[in-house]
Amino acid sequence: MSAPSLSLDEFVCFAIYTANGAFNRAYKPALNAIGLTYPQYLAMVALWAKDGVTVGALGEQLFLESNTLTPLLKRLEAAGLVTRQRDAEDERQVRVHLTDEGRALRLKAASVPESIVGALGSAAAPEDIGRLRDEIARLRDALNAR
Amino acid sequence: MSAPSLSLDEFVCFAIYTANGAFNRAYKPALNAIGLTYPQYLAMVALWAKDGVTVGALGEQLFLESNTLTPLLKRLEAAGLVTRQRDAEDERQVRVHLTDEGRALRLKAASVPESIVGALGSAAAPEDIGRLRDEIARLRDALNAR
DNA sequence: TGGGATTAAATCGCACGCGATCTATTACCT
DNA sequence: AGGTAATAGATCGCGTGCGATTTAATCCCA
């Protein structure tokens, strides 16, 4: 009895793994133009929506730990987009605030998503994309709940 | 006119980004048990299906370049799972062959997918998973075609 | 109130992933 | 045949991701 021959294309995880890489590549040109990496862009999107959060709270949104976020945020700080300062109430926590430059970047980044929609539109209708997004998030949450 | 407030949850790319991380975490215990990382496991799955391929051909399946694959394959070689040797016909190419140990690992890895089906089943029916997989692959291919 | 648990970040090491570049081999073309 | 272009991998540097550990601050509770 030999093991059955599995194709990578049968794995959902592989579709997601490769789709993630494809998104990364697709975003790259637009993100290069504003000097952000893909994870940095996601962090900035979160901060544009809600500023002054702790590293932990930001990590909860991004599903990342401080061991990933701290260096990333230090780079955003070095780029002049955010500040990192200890919370006076609880000095274990570090709060991340946008600088004026960080807020200003939001306008320049406004066209970033548009650089992708064209390619997506050729593969699925907008409402299908939305449903797909929610189904994928469902899978993610089920896995994370384990 | 300020830019509209976007939530990360509205981005398909974010759902895929975080789902990829969730799969990575979900696979980790089973993969640790057989001494593979997630990308190494994907490479082995490809090799179990078709052996003796070139680095380039393997990269085409995995959507990876030699700058990622070469170090990964060297680690698999160091682990005794594959051999890497120049093609005698065309010495620019390197062919990757499974060792006996590499082939044997396939049996031990047979239970790896099962370790996550349970979690997936609680989020979607098997036929929905299959459809989802194909839709995600469609998105990926549309992005890569740009 | 004192001191051990808990918590939040930071740090370190390792494995991707990729842009840019380099090297070696083969293809091509007159 | 000879020289240039094209191709396949390898190498290097940098930015994630994450397990494991460390440091510092706060909590808790007898």
GROMACS .gro file of C-alpha atoms (C1' of nucleotides) in nm:
model
  352
    1MET     CA    1   0.000   0.000   0.000
    2SER     CA    2   0.178   0.314  -0.114
    3ALA     CA    3   0.045   0.654  -0.014
    4PRO     CA    4  -0.192   0.818  -0.262
    5SER     CA    5  -0.039   1.076  -0.492
    6LEU     CA    6  -0.157   1.418  -0.383
    7SER     CA    7  -0.133   1.724  -0.600
    8LEU     CA    8  -0.052   2.059  -0.446
    9ASP     CA    9  -0.347   2.200  -0.636
   10GLU     CA   10  -0.582   1.998  -0.416
   11PHE     CA   11  -0.469   2.180  -0.102
   12VAL     CA   12  -0.665   2.486   0.009
   13CYS     CA   13  -0.364   2.593   0.208
   14PHE     CA   14  -0.155   2.592  -0.109
   15ALA     CA   15  -0.405   2.806  -0.297
   16ILE     CA   16  -0.395   3.053  -0.010
   17TYR     CA   17  -0.017   3.035   0.022
   18THR     CA   18   0.034   3.112  -0.346
   19ALA     CA   19  -0.246   3.370  -0.360
   20ASN     CA   20  -0.077   3.553  -0.075
   21GLY     CA   21   0.245   3.564  -0.269
   22ALA     CA   22   0.056   3.686  -0.575
   23PHE     CA   23  -0.101   3.971  -0.376
   24ASN     CA   24   0.238   4.060  -0.239
   25ARG     CA   25   0.379   4.087  -0.590
   26ALA     CA   26   0.075   4.274  -0.719
   27TYR     CA   27   0.095   4.537  -0.445
   28LYS     CA   28   0.471   4.581  -0.468
   29PRO     CA   29   0.493   4.849  -0.740
   30ALA     CA   30   0.232   5.074  -0.579
   31LEU     CA   31   0.384   5.023  -0.234
   32ASN     CA   32   0.739   5.084  -0.354
   33ALA     CA   33   0.616   5.420  -0.480
   34ILE     CA   34   0.520   5.523  -0.126
   35GLY     CA   35   0.808   5.346   0.046
   36LEU     CA   36   0.616   5.077   0.234
   37THR     CA   37   0.639   4.701   0.245
   38TYR     CA   38   0.321   4.495   0.233
   39PRO     CA   39   0.306   4.422   0.610
   40GLN     CA   40   0.394   4.783   0.682
   41TYR     CA   41   0.107   4.894   0.459
   42LEU     CA   42  -0.135   4.668   0.647
   43ALA     CA   43  -0.014   4.815   0.975
   44MET     CA   44  -0.062   5.167   0.841
   45VAL     CA   45  -0.415   5.084   0.722
   46ALA     CA   46  -0.494   4.969   1.075
   47LEU     CA   47  -0.344   5.285   1.223
   48TRP     CA   48  -0.525   5.512   0.978
   49ALA     CA   49  -0.849   5.356   1.104
   50LYS     CA   50  -0.752   5.379   1.471
   51ASP     CA   51  -0.457   5.565   1.609
   52GLY     CA   52  -0.279   5.552   1.945
   53VAL     CA   53  -0.327   5.181   2.003
   54THR     CA   54  -0.090   4.956   2.193
   55VAL     CA   55   0.146   4.714   2.020
   56GLY     CA   56  -0.061   4.429   2.155
   57ALA     CA   57  -0.390   4.567   2.024
   58LEU     CA   58  -0.237   4.628   1.684
   59GLY     CA   59  -0.101   4.276   1.685
   60GLU     CA   60  -0.443   4.137   1.762
   61GLN     CA   61  -0.583   4.304   1.452
   62LEU     CA   62  -0.295   4.192   1.233
   63PHE     CA   63  -0.260   3.847   1.393
   64LEU     CA   64   0.102   3.924   1.474
   65GLU     CA   65   0.311   3.912   1.792
   66SER     CA   66   0.544   4.174   1.934
   67ASN     CA   67   0.844   3.980   1.805
   68THR     CA   68   0.729   4.068   1.453
   69LEU     CA   69   0.562   4.401   1.519
   70THR     CA   70   0.833   4.570   1.726
   71PRO     CA   71   1.097   4.568   1.451
   72LEU     CA   72   0.836   4.661   1.189
   73LEU     CA   73   0.716   4.956   1.397
   74LYS     CA   74   1.072   5.065   1.460
   75ARG     CA   75   1.119   5.087   1.084
   76LEU     CA   76   0.800   5.291   1.048
   77GLU     CA   77   0.932   5.512   1.326
   78ALA     CA   78   1.267   5.548   1.152
   79ALA     CA   79   1.075   5.646   0.838
   80GLY     CA   80   0.904   5.920   1.040
   81LEU     CA   81   0.554   5.776   1.002
   82VAL     CA   82   0.480   5.680   1.363
   83THR     CA   83   0.596   5.741   1.718
   84ARG     CA   84   0.632   5.475   1.985
   85GLN     CA   85   0.604   5.574   2.347
   86ARG     CA   86   0.538   5.400   2.674
   87ASP     CA   87   0.193   5.447   2.820
   88ALA     CA   88   0.216   5.668   3.129
   89GLU     CA   89  -0.065   5.475   3.300
   90ASP     CA   90   0.085   5.134   3.234
   91GLU     CA   91   0.448   5.147   3.137
   92ARG     CA   92   0.449   4.789   3.015
   93GLN     CA   93   0.251   4.904   2.715
   94VAL     CA   94   0.377   5.097   2.416
   95ARG     CA   95   0.136   5.319   2.225
   96VAL     CA   96   0.176   5.381   1.855
   97HIS     CA   97   0.077   5.721   1.720
   98LEU     CA   98   0.078   5.849   1.363
   99THR     CA   99   0.295   6.150   1.289
  100ASP     CA  100   0.173   6.426   1.057
  101GLU     CA  101   0.376   6.258   0.788
  102GLY     CA  102   0.212   5.924   0.867
  103ARG     CA  103  -0.133   6.079   0.837
  104ALA     CA  104  -0.035   6.255   0.517
  105LEU     CA  105   0.075   5.928   0.363
  106ARG     CA  106  -0.285   5.816   0.373
  107LEU     CA  107  -0.371   6.038   0.079
  108LYS     CA  108  -0.082   5.914  -0.128
  109ALA     CA  109  -0.182   5.556  -0.039
  110ALA     CA  110  -0.544   5.610  -0.139
  111SER     CA  111  -0.479   5.484  -0.490
  112VAL     CA  112  -0.299   5.168  -0.379
  113PRO     CA  113  -0.607   4.940  -0.368
  114GLU     CA  114  -0.711   5.057  -0.714
  115SER     CA  115  -0.393   4.911  -0.854
  116ILE     CA  116  -0.532   4.567  -0.773
  117VAL     CA  117  -0.904   4.584  -0.849
  118GLY     CA  118  -0.844   4.569  -1.221
  119ALA     CA  119  -0.681   4.230  -1.201
  120LEU     CA  120  -0.936   4.102  -0.952
  121GLY     CA  121  -1.227   4.217  -1.164
  122SER     CA  122  -1.113   3.993  -1.445
  123ALA     CA  123  -1.135   3.692  -1.213
  124ALA     CA  124  -1.452   3.752  -1.013
  125ALA     CA  125  -1.742   3.994  -0.966
  126PRO     CA  126  -1.720   4.240  -0.675
  127GLU     CA  127  -1.991   4.062  -0.477
  128ASP     CA  128  -1.813   3.730  -0.528
  129ILE     CA  129  -1.492   3.886  -0.400
  130GLY     CA  130  -1.673   3.999  -0.089
  131ARG     CA  131  -1.823   3.656  -0.027
  132LEU     CA  132  -1.486   3.494  -0.094
  133ARG     CA  133  -1.320   3.729   0.153
  134ASP     CA  134  -1.569   3.638   0.425
  135GLU     CA  135  -1.539   3.266   0.361
  136ILE     CA  136  -1.160   3.286   0.382
  137ALA     CA  137  -1.187   3.485   0.706
  138ARG     CA  138  -1.417   3.210   0.834
  139LEU     CA  139  -1.159   2.946   0.759
  140ARG     CA  140  -0.892   3.155   0.927
  141ASP     CA  141  -1.100   3.201   1.240
  142ALA     CA  142  -1.181   2.830   1.256
  143LEU     CA  143  -0.811   2.747   1.235
  144ASN     CA  144  -0.715   3.006   1.492
  145ALA     CA  145  -0.985   2.881   1.728
  146ARG     CA  146  -0.817   2.540   1.755
  147MET     CA  147  -1.197   6.593   0.175
  148SER     CA  148  -1.038   6.331   0.399
  149ALA     CA  149  -0.979   5.980   0.272
  150PRO     CA  150  -1.249   5.725   0.359
  151SER     CA  151  -1.180   5.507   0.659
  152LEU     CA  152  -1.103   5.157   0.537
  153SER     CA  153  -1.109   4.854   0.760
  154LEU     CA  154  -0.857   4.577   0.712
  155ASP     CA  155  -1.147   4.335   0.718
  156GLU     CA  156  -1.268   4.474   0.385
  157PHE     CA  157  -0.949   4.368   0.207
  158VAL     CA  158  -0.943   4.029   0.035
  159CYS     CA  159  -0.569   4.041   0.050
  160PHE     CA  160  -0.583   4.076   0.428
  161ALA     CA  161  -0.814   3.776   0.464
  162ILE     CA  162  -0.570   3.574   0.256
  163TYR     CA  163  -0.267   3.713   0.439
  164THR     CA  164  -0.407   3.619   0.778
  165ALA     CA  165  -0.551   3.286   0.660
  166ASN     CA  166  -0.205   3.194   0.534
  167GLY     CA  167  -0.062   3.264   0.877
  168ALA     CA  168  -0.339   3.060   1.036
  169PHE     CA  169  -0.262   2.762   0.812
  170ASN     CA  170   0.103   2.798   0.895
  171ARG     CA  171   0.025   2.781   1.266
  172ALA     CA  172  -0.222   2.496   1.221
  173TYR     CA  173   0.027   2.281   1.032
  174LYS     CA  174   0.318   2.355   1.263
  175PRO     CA  175   0.269   2.083   1.528
  176ALA     CA  176   0.227   1.803   1.272
  177LEU     CA  177   0.520   1.932   1.066
  178ASN     CA  178   0.745   1.973   1.367
  179ALA     CA  179   0.685   1.606   1.438
  180ILE     CA  180   0.840   1.512   1.102
  181GLY     CA  181   1.103   1.787   1.102
  182LEU     CA  182   0.975   1.998   0.814
  183THR     CA  183   0.880   2.363   0.781
  184TYR     CA  184   0.564   2.456   0.594
  185PRO     CA  185   0.739   2.559   0.268
  186GLN     CA  186   0.961   2.251   0.292
  187TYR     CA  187   0.650   2.035   0.327
  188LEU     CA  188   0.497   2.192   0.016
  189ALA     CA  189   0.819   2.122  -0.174
  190MET     CA  190   0.816   1.761  -0.055
  191VAL     CA  191   0.452   1.719  -0.161
  192ALA     CA  192   0.552   1.837  -0.507
  193LEU     CA  193   0.848   1.600  -0.514
  194TRP     CA  194   0.643   1.305  -0.392
  195ALA     CA  195   0.416   1.365  -0.691
  196LYS     CA  196   0.701   1.408  -0.940
  197ASP     CA  197   1.063   1.338  -0.870
  198GLY     CA  198   1.383   1.437  -1.049
  199VAL     CA  199   1.263   1.777  -1.162
  200THR     CA  200   1.480   2.083  -1.210
  201VAL     CA  201   1.491   2.367  -0.960
  202GLY     CA  202   1.317   2.587  -1.214
  203ALA     CA  203   1.035   2.341  -1.275
  204LEU     CA  204   0.983   2.298  -0.903
  205GLY     CA  205   0.979   2.674  -0.860
  206GLU     CA  206   0.716   2.705  -1.129
  207GLN     CA  207   0.487   2.474  -0.934
  208LEU     CA  208   0.552   2.649  -0.605
  209PHE     CA  209   0.560   3.002  -0.749
  210LEU     CA  210   0.910   3.048  -0.609
  211GLU     CA  211   1.243   3.154  -0.756
  212SER     CA  212   1.584   2.996  -0.718
  213ASN     CA  213   1.682   3.260  -0.462
  214THR     CA  214   1.424   3.104  -0.229
  215LEU     CA  215   1.439   2.744  -0.344
  216THR     CA  216   1.813   2.690  -0.347
  217PRO     CA  217   1.863   2.748   0.027
  218LEU     CA  218   1.546   2.552   0.106
  219LEU     CA  219   1.660   2.256  -0.104
  220LYS     CA  220   2.004   2.269   0.054
  221ARG     CA  221   1.837   2.229   0.391
  222LEU     CA  222   1.635   1.934   0.264
  223GLU     CA  223   1.960   1.792   0.129
  224ALA     CA  224   2.133   1.848   0.463
  225ALA     CA  225   1.841   1.664   0.625
  226GLY     CA  226   1.907   1.370   0.392
  227LEU     CA  227   1.572   1.393   0.214
  228VAL     CA  228   1.685   1.495  -0.136
  229THR     CA  229   1.992   1.508  -0.359
  230ARG     CA  230   2.083   1.798  -0.588
  231GLN     CA  231   2.295   1.728  -0.892
  232ARG     CA  232   2.373   1.906  -1.214
  233ASP     CA  233   2.203   1.768  -1.522
  234ALA     CA  234   2.462   1.596  -1.742
  235GLU     CA  235   2.280   1.708  -2.058
  236ASP     CA  236   2.253   2.072  -1.951
  237GLU     CA  237   2.482   2.163  -1.669
  238ARG     CA  238   2.303   2.488  -1.603
  239GLN     CA  239   2.018   2.288  -1.457
  240VAL     CA  240   2.009   2.116  -1.120
  241ARG     CA  241   1.786   1.814  -1.074
  242VAL     CA  242   1.631   1.732  -0.741
  243HIS     CA  243   1.585   1.366  -0.651
  244LEU     CA  244   1.429   1.212  -0.343
  245THR     CA  245   1.648   0.987  -0.131
  246ASP     CA  246   1.511   0.668   0.019
  247GLU     CA  247   1.466   0.863   0.339
  248GLY     CA  248   1.280   1.133   0.148
  249ARG     CA  249   1.046   0.878  -0.003
  250ALA     CA  250   0.998   0.710   0.333
  251LEU     CA  251   0.895   1.039   0.489
  252ARG     CA  252   0.587   1.035   0.269
  253LEU     CA  253   0.428   0.768   0.486
  254LYS     CA  254   0.498   0.956   0.806
  255ALA     CA  255   0.357   1.270   0.641
  256ALA     CA  256   0.039   1.097   0.528
  257SER     CA  257  -0.145   1.202   0.842
  258VAL     CA  258  -0.041   1.568   0.820
  259PRO     CA  259  -0.343   1.691   0.620
  260GLU     CA  260  -0.580   1.514   0.858
  261SER     CA  261  -0.450   1.731   1.138
  262ILE     CA  262  -0.637   2.029   0.999
  263VAL     CA  263  -0.941   1.887   0.821
  264GLY     CA  264  -1.122   1.883   1.152
  265ALA     CA  265  -1.088   2.256   1.198
  266LEU     CA  266  -1.182   2.323   0.837
  267GLY     CA  267  -1.490   2.103   0.859
  268SER     CA  268  -1.630   2.321   1.133
  269ALA     CA  269  -1.611   2.623   0.902
  270ALA     CA  270  -1.726   2.485   0.567
  271ALA     CA  271  -1.848   2.171   0.392
  272PRO     CA  272  -1.592   1.974   0.188
  273GLU     CA  273  -1.747   2.076  -0.145
  274ASP     CA  274  -1.741   2.441  -0.037
  275ILE     CA  275  -1.375   2.407   0.051
  276GLY     CA  276  -1.304   2.273  -0.296
  277ARG     CA  277  -1.493   2.557  -0.461
  278LEU     CA  278  -1.321   2.810  -0.237
  279ARG     CA  279  -0.983   2.662  -0.326
  280ASP     CA  280  -1.053   2.696  -0.698
  281GLU     CA  281  -1.180   3.052  -0.664
  282ILE     CA  282  -0.870   3.152  -0.470
  283ALA     CA  283  -0.649   2.989  -0.732
  284ARG     CA  284  -0.841   3.188  -0.994
  285LEU     CA  285  -0.766   3.512  -0.812
  286ARG     CA  286  -0.401   3.414  -0.783
  287ASP     CA  287  -0.375   3.336  -1.153
  288ALA     CA  288  -0.544   3.663  -1.247
  289LEU     CA  289  -0.295   3.855  -1.032
  290ASN     CA  290   0.002   3.665  -1.168
  291ALA     CA  291  -0.116   3.723  -1.524
  292ARG     CA  292  -0.080   4.100  -1.488
  293DT     C1'  293   0.303   4.552   5.274
  294DG     C1'  294   0.599   4.225   5.055
  295DG     C1'  295   0.696   3.894   4.706
  296DG     C1'  296   0.580   3.561   4.373
  297DA     C1'  297   0.271   3.530   3.953
  298DT     C1'  298   0.115   3.767   3.530
  299DT     C1'  299   0.150   4.067   3.161
  300DA     C1'  300   0.360   4.361   2.766
  301DA     C1'  301   0.740   4.442   2.484
  302DA     C1'  302   1.176   4.360   2.337
  303DT     C1'  303   1.550   4.057   2.195
  304DC     C1'  304   1.768   3.668   1.958
  305DG     C1'  305   1.811   3.300   1.622
  306DC     C1'  306   1.649   3.077   1.219
  307DA     C1'  307   1.380   3.006   0.792
  308DC     C1'  308   1.149   3.202   0.431
  309DG     C1'  309   1.068   3.537   0.012
  310DC     C1'  310   1.241   3.842  -0.309
  311DG     C1'  311   1.511   4.224  -0.562
  312DA     C1'  312   1.957   4.268  -0.744
  313DT     C1'  313   2.356   4.077  -0.894
  314DC     C1'  314   2.699   3.715  -1.022
  315DT     C1'  315   2.868   3.289  -1.242
  316DA     C1'  316   2.861   2.917  -1.543
  317DT     C1'  317   2.669   2.699  -1.928
  318DT     C1'  318   2.426   2.677  -2.357
  319DA     C1'  319   2.211   2.902  -2.782
  320DC     C1'  320   2.239   3.168  -3.155
  321DC     C1'  321   2.403   3.399  -3.552
  322DT     C1'  322   2.707   3.562  -3.907
  323DA     C1'  323   3.457   2.882  -3.527
  324DG     C1'  324   3.382   3.283  -3.242
  325DG     C1'  325   3.168   3.608  -2.989
  326DT     C1'  326   2.741   3.781  -2.796
  327DA     C1'  327   2.298   3.695  -2.599
  328DA     C1'  328   2.010   3.413  -2.326
  329DT     C1'  329   1.928   3.090  -1.958
  330DA     C1'  330   1.965   2.839  -1.488
  331DG     C1'  331   2.117   2.855  -1.038
  332DA     C1'  332   2.355   3.058  -0.671
  333DT     C1'  333   2.463   3.443  -0.369
  334DC     C1'  334   2.375   3.855  -0.093
  335DG     C1'  335   2.105   4.185   0.172
  336DC     C1'  336   1.686   4.310   0.389
  337DG     C1'  337   1.228   4.256   0.583
  338DT     C1'  338   0.917   3.966   0.770
  339DG     C1'  339   0.722   3.567   1.093
  340DC     C1'  340   0.774   3.307   1.488
  341DG     C1'  341   0.958   3.002   1.891
  342DA     C1'  342   1.210   3.081   2.295
  343DT     C1'  343   1.384   3.370   2.624
  344DT     C1'  344   1.456   3.816   2.874
  345DT     C1'  345   1.334   4.247   3.099
  346DA     C1'  346   1.042   4.553   3.318
  347DA     C1'  347   0.610   4.682   3.513
  348DT     C1'  348   0.183   4.562   3.734
  349DC     C1'  349  -0.125   4.245   3.990
  350DC     C1'  350  -0.262   3.985   4.353
  351DC     C1'  351  -0.316   3.803   4.780
  352DA     C1'  352  -0.198   3.608   5.212
   0.00000   0.00000   0.00000
